[in-house]
mmCIF file of C-alpha atoms and ligand atoms in Angstrom:
data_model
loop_
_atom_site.group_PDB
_atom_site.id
_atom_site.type_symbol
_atom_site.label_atom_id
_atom_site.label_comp_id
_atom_site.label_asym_id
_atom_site.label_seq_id
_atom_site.Cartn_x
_atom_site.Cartn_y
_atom_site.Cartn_z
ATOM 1 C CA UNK I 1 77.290 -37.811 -13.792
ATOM 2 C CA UNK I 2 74.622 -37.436 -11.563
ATOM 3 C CA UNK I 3 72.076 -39.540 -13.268
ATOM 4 C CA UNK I 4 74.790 -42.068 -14.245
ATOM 5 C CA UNK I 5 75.335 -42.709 -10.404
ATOM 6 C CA UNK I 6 71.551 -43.558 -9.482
ATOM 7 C CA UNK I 7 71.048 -45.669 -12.888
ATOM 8 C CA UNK I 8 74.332 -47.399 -11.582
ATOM 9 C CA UNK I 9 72.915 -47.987 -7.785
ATOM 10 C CA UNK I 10 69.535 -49.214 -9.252
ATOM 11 C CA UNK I 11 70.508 -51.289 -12.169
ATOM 12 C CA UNK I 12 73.511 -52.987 -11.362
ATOM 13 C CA UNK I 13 75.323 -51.057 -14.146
ATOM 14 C CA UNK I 14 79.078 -49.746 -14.847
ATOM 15 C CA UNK I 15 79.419 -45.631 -15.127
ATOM 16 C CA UNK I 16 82.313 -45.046 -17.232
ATOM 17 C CA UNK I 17 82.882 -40.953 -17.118
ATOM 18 C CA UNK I 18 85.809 -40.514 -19.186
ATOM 19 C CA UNK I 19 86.195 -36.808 -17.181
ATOM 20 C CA UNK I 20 86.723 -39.339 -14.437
ATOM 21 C CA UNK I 21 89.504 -41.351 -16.233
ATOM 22 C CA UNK I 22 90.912 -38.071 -17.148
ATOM 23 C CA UNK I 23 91.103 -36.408 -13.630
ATOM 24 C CA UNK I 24 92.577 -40.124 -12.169
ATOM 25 C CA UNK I 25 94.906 -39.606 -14.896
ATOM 26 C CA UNK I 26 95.654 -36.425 -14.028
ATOM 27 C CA UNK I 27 95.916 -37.326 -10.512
ATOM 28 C CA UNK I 28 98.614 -40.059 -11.557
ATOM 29 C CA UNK I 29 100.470 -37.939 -13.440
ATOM 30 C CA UNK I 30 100.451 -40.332 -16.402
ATOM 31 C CA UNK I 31 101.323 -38.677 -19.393
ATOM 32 C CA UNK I 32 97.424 -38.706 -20.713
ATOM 33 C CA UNK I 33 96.693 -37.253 -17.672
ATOM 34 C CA UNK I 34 99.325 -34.568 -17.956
ATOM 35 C CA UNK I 35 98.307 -33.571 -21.800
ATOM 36 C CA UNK I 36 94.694 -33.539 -21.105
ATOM 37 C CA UNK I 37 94.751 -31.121 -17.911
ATOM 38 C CA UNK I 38 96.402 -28.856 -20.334
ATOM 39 C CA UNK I 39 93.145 -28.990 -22.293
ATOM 40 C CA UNK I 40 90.383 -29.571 -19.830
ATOM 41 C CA UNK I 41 91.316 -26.554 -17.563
ATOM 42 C CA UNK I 42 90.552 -24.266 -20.280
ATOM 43 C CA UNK I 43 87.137 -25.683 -20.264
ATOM 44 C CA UNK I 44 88.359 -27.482 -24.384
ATOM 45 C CA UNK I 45 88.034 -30.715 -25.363
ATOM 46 C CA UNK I 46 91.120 -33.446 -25.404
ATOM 47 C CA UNK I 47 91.792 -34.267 -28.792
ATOM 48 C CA UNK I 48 89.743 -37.147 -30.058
ATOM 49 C CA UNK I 49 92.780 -39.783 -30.396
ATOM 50 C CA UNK I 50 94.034 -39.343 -26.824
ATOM 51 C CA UNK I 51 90.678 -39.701 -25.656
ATOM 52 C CA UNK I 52 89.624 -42.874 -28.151
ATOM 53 C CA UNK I 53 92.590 -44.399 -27.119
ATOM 54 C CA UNK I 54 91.838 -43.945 -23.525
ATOM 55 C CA UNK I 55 88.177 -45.439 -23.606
ATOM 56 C CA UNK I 56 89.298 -48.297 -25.691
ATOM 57 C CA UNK I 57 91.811 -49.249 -23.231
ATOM 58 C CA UNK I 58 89.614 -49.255 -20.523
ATOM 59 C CA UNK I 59 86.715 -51.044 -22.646
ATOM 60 C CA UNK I 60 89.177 -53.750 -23.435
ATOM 61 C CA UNK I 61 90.432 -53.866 -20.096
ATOM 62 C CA UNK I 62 87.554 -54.142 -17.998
ATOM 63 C CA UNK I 63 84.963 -55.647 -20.589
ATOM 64 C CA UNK I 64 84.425 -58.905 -18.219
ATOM 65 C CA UNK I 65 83.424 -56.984 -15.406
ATOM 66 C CA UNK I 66 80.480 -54.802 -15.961
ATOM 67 C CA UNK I 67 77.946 -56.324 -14.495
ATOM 68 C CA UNK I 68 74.640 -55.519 -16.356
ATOM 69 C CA UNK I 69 75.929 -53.202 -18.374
ATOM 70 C CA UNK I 70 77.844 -49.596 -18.721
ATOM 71 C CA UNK I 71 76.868 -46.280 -19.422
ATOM 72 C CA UNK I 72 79.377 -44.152 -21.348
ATOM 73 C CA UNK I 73 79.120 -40.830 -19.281
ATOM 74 C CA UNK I 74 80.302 -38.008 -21.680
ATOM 75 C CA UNK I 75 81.719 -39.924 -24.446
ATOM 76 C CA UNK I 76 81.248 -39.589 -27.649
ATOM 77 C CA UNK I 77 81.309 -35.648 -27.589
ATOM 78 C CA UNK I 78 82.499 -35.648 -31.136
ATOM 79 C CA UNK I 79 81.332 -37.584 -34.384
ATOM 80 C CA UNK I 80 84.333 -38.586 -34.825
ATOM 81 C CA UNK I 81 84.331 -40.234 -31.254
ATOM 82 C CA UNK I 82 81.046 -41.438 -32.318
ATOM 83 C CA UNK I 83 82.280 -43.277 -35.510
ATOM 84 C CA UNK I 84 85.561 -44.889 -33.276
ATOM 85 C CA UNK I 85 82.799 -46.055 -30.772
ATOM 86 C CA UNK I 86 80.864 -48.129 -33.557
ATOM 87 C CA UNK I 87 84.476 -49.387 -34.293
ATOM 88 C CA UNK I 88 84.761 -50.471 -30.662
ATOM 89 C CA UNK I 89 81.720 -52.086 -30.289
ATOM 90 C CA UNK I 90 82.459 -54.216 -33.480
ATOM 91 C CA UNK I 91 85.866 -55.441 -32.161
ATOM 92 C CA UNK I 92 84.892 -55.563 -28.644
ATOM 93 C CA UNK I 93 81.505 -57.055 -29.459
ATOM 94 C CA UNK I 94 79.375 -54.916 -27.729
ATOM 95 C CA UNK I 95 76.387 -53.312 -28.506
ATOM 96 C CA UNK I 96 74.779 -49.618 -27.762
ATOM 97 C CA UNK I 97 71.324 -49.821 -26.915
ATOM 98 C CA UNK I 98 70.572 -45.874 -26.180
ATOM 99 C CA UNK I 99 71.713 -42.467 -26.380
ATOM 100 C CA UNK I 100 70.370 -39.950 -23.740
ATOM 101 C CA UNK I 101 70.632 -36.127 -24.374
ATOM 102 C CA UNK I 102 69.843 -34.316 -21.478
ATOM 103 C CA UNK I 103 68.136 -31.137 -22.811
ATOM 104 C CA UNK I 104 69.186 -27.955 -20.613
ATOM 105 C CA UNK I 105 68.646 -24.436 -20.951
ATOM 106 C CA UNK I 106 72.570 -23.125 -20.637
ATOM 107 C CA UNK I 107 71.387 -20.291 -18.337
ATOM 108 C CA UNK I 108 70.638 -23.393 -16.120
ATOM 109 C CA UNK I 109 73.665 -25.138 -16.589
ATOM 110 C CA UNK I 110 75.755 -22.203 -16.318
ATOM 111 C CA UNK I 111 74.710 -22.033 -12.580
ATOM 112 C CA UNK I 112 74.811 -25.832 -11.949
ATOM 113 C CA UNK I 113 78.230 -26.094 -13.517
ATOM 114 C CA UNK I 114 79.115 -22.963 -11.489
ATOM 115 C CA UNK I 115 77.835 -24.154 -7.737
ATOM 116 C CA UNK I 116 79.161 -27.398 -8.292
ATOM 117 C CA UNK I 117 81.602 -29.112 -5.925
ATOM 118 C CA UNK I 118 83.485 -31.865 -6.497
ATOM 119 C CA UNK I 119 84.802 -34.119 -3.493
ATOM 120 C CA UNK I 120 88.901 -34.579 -3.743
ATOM 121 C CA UNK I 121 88.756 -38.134 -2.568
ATOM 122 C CA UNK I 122 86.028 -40.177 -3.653
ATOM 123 C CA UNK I 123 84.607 -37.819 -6.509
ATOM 124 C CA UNK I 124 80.941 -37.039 -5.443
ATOM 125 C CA UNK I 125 79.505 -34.199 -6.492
ATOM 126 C CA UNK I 126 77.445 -31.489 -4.584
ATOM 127 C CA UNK I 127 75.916 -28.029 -5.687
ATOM 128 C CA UNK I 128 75.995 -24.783 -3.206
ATOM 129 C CA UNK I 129 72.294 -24.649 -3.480
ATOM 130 C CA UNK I 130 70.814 -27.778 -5.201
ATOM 131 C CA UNK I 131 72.281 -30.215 -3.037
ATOM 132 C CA UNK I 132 74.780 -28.643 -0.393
ATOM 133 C CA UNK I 133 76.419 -30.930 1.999
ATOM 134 C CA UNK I 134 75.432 -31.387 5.035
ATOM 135 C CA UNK I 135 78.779 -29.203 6.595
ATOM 136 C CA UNK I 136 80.356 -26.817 4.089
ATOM 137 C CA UNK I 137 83.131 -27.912 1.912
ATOM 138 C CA UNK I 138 82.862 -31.318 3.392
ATOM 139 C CA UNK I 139 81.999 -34.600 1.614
ATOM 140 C CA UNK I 140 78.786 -36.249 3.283
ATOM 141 C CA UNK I 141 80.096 -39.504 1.926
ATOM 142 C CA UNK I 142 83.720 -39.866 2.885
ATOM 143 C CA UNK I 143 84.292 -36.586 4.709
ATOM 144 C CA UNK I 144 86.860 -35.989 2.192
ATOM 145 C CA UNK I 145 87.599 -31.972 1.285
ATOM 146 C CA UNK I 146 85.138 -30.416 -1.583
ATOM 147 C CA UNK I 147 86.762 -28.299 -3.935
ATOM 148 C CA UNK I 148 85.793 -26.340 -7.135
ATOM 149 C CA UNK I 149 86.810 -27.594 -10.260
ATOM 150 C CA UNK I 150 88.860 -25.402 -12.222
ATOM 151 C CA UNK I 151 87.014 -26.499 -15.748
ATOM 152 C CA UNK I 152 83.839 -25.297 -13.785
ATOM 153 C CA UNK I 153 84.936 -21.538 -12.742
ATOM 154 C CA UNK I 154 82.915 -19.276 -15.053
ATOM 155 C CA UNK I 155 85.256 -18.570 -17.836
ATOM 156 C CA UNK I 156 85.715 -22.210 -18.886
ATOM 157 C CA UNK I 157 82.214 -22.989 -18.747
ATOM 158 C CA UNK I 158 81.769 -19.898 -21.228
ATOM 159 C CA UNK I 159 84.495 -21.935 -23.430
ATOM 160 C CA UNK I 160 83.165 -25.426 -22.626
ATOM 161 C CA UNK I 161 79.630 -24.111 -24.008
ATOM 162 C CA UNK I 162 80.647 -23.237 -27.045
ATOM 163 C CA UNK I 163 82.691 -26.225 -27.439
ATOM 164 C CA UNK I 164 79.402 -28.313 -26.604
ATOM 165 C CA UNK I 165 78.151 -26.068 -29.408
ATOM 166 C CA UNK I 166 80.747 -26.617 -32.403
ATOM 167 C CA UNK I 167 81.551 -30.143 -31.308
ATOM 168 C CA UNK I 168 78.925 -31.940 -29.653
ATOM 169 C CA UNK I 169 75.889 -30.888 -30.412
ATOM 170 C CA UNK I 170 75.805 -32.481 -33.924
ATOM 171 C CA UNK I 171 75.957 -35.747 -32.024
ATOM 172 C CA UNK I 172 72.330 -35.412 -31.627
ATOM 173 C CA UNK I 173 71.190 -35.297 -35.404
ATOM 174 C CA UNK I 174 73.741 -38.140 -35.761
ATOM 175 C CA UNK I 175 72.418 -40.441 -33.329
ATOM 176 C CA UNK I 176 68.460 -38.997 -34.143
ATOM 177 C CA UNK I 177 69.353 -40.424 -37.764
ATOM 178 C CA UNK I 178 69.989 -43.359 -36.409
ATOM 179 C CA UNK I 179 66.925 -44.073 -34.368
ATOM 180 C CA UNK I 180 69.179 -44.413 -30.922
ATOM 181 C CA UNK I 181 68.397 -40.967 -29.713
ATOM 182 C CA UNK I 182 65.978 -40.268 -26.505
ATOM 183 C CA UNK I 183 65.559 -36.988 -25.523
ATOM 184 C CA UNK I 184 65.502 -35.830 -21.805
ATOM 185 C CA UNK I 185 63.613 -32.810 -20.200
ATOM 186 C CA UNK I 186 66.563 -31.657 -17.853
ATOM 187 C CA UNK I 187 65.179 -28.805 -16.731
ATOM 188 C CA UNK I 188 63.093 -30.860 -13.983
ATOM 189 C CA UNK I 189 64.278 -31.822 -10.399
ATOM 190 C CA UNK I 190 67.089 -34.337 -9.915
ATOM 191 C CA UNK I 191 64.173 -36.919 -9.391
ATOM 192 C CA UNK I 192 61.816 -35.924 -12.637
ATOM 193 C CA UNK I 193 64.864 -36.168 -14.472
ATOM 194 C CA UNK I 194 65.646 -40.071 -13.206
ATOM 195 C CA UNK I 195 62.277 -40.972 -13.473
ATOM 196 C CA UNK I 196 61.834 -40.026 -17.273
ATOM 197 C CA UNK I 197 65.318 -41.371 -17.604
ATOM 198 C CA UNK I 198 63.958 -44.513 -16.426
HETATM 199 P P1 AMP M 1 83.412 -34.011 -17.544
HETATM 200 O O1 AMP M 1 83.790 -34.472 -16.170
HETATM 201 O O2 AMP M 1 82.627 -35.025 -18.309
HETATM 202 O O3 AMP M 1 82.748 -32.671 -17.514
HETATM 203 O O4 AMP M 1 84.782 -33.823 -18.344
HETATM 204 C C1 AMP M 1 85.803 -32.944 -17.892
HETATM 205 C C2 AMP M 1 86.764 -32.599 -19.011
HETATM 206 O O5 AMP M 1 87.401 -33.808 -19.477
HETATM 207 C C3 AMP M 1 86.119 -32.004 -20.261
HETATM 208 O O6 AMP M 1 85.909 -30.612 -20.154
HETATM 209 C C4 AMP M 1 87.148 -32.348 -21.319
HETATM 210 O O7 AMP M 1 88.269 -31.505 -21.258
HETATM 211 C C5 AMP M 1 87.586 -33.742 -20.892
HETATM 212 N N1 AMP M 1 86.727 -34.769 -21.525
HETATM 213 C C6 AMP M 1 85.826 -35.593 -20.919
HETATM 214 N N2 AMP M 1 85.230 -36.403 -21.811
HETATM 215 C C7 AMP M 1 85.751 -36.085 -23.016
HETATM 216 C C8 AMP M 1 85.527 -36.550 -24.347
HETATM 217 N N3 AMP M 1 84.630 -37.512 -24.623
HETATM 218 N N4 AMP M 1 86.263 -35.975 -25.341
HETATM 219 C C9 AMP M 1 87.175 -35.024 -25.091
HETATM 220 N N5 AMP M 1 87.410 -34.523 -23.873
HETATM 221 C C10 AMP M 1 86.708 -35.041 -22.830
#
């Protein structure tokens, strides 16, 4: 999400974080939003046609107005997801240039998913010790109230982990097979990340 947001800024591009689309959802209380806060606040996945369906709305949607481009931001986490994209960019005619796996140690990302805070209003994201805001529990963009996500309390990152384990992670062989894959030190600073990124 981070990254996403400065490639966006530099390049002109369209994020499209389907966590995003599901909180909004959620936020809505349209009935995707309602059946995938069931799943995301246990840290789980939504199940694949829910969430296909959701991305291919919004592709279809929006597909005149993305300026330079979009970056899927955590979508496909499944092969299956994966497979539906290909289908998508076929009828859509669209085409995926890259895959980025940012590679982190999940020591590390338990205690960036852990410190993170997530403003209420306009979504930006902070961390308690990485990047705290300039007053506590308030949003240096908007001023809007910070709050902790409840997929990001410990116990659902524990299950979000090993979801990332049985479900995601074979995305990367996948995509390696393919020749799309670039891998990503993420273990760096926010700006050694961006710069390899770039
Ligand atoms: P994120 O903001 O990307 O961390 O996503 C928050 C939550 O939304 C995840 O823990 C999942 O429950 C759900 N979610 C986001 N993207 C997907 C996806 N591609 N497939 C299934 N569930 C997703």
């Amino acid at each position: 999400g981070t990254q996403a947001a400065k490639l966006v800024k530099e390049f002109g591009l369209t994020q499209i974080s389907t966590g995003d689309l599901f909180r909004k959802a959620h936020r809505e209380q349209t009935s995707i939003g309602v059946i995938s806060d069931y799943f995301s606040k246990f840290g789980r996945l939504v199940p694949d046609d829910f969430t296909n369906e959701m991305v291919y709305d919004y592709l279809k949607e929006n597909m005149n107005n993305f300026g330079n481009g979009f970056i899927l931001d955590g979508y496909p986490r499944t092969i299956l997801q994966a497979r539906e994209l290909e289908y998508f960019e076929e009828s859509l005619g669209f085409k995926i240039d890259a895959v980025i796996n940012l590679d982190v140690d999940f020591d590390v990302l338990k205690k960036r998913l852990s410190g993170r805070r997530t403003c209420k209003n306009c979504g930006a994201t902070f961390h308690i010790m990485y990047k705290p805001p300039k007053v506590e529990g308030v949003c240096d963009n908007c001023g809007g109230e910070l709050y902790q996500r409840e997929d990001e309390t410990e116990a659902a990152v524990k299950v979000r982990l090993s979801t990332y384990e049985g479900q995601t992670r074979p995305l990367i062989d996948y995509y390696k097979m393919k020749g799309m894959l670039t891998n990503i030190n993420g273990d760096q600073s926010m700006d050694d990340v961006y710069s390899d990124i770039k």
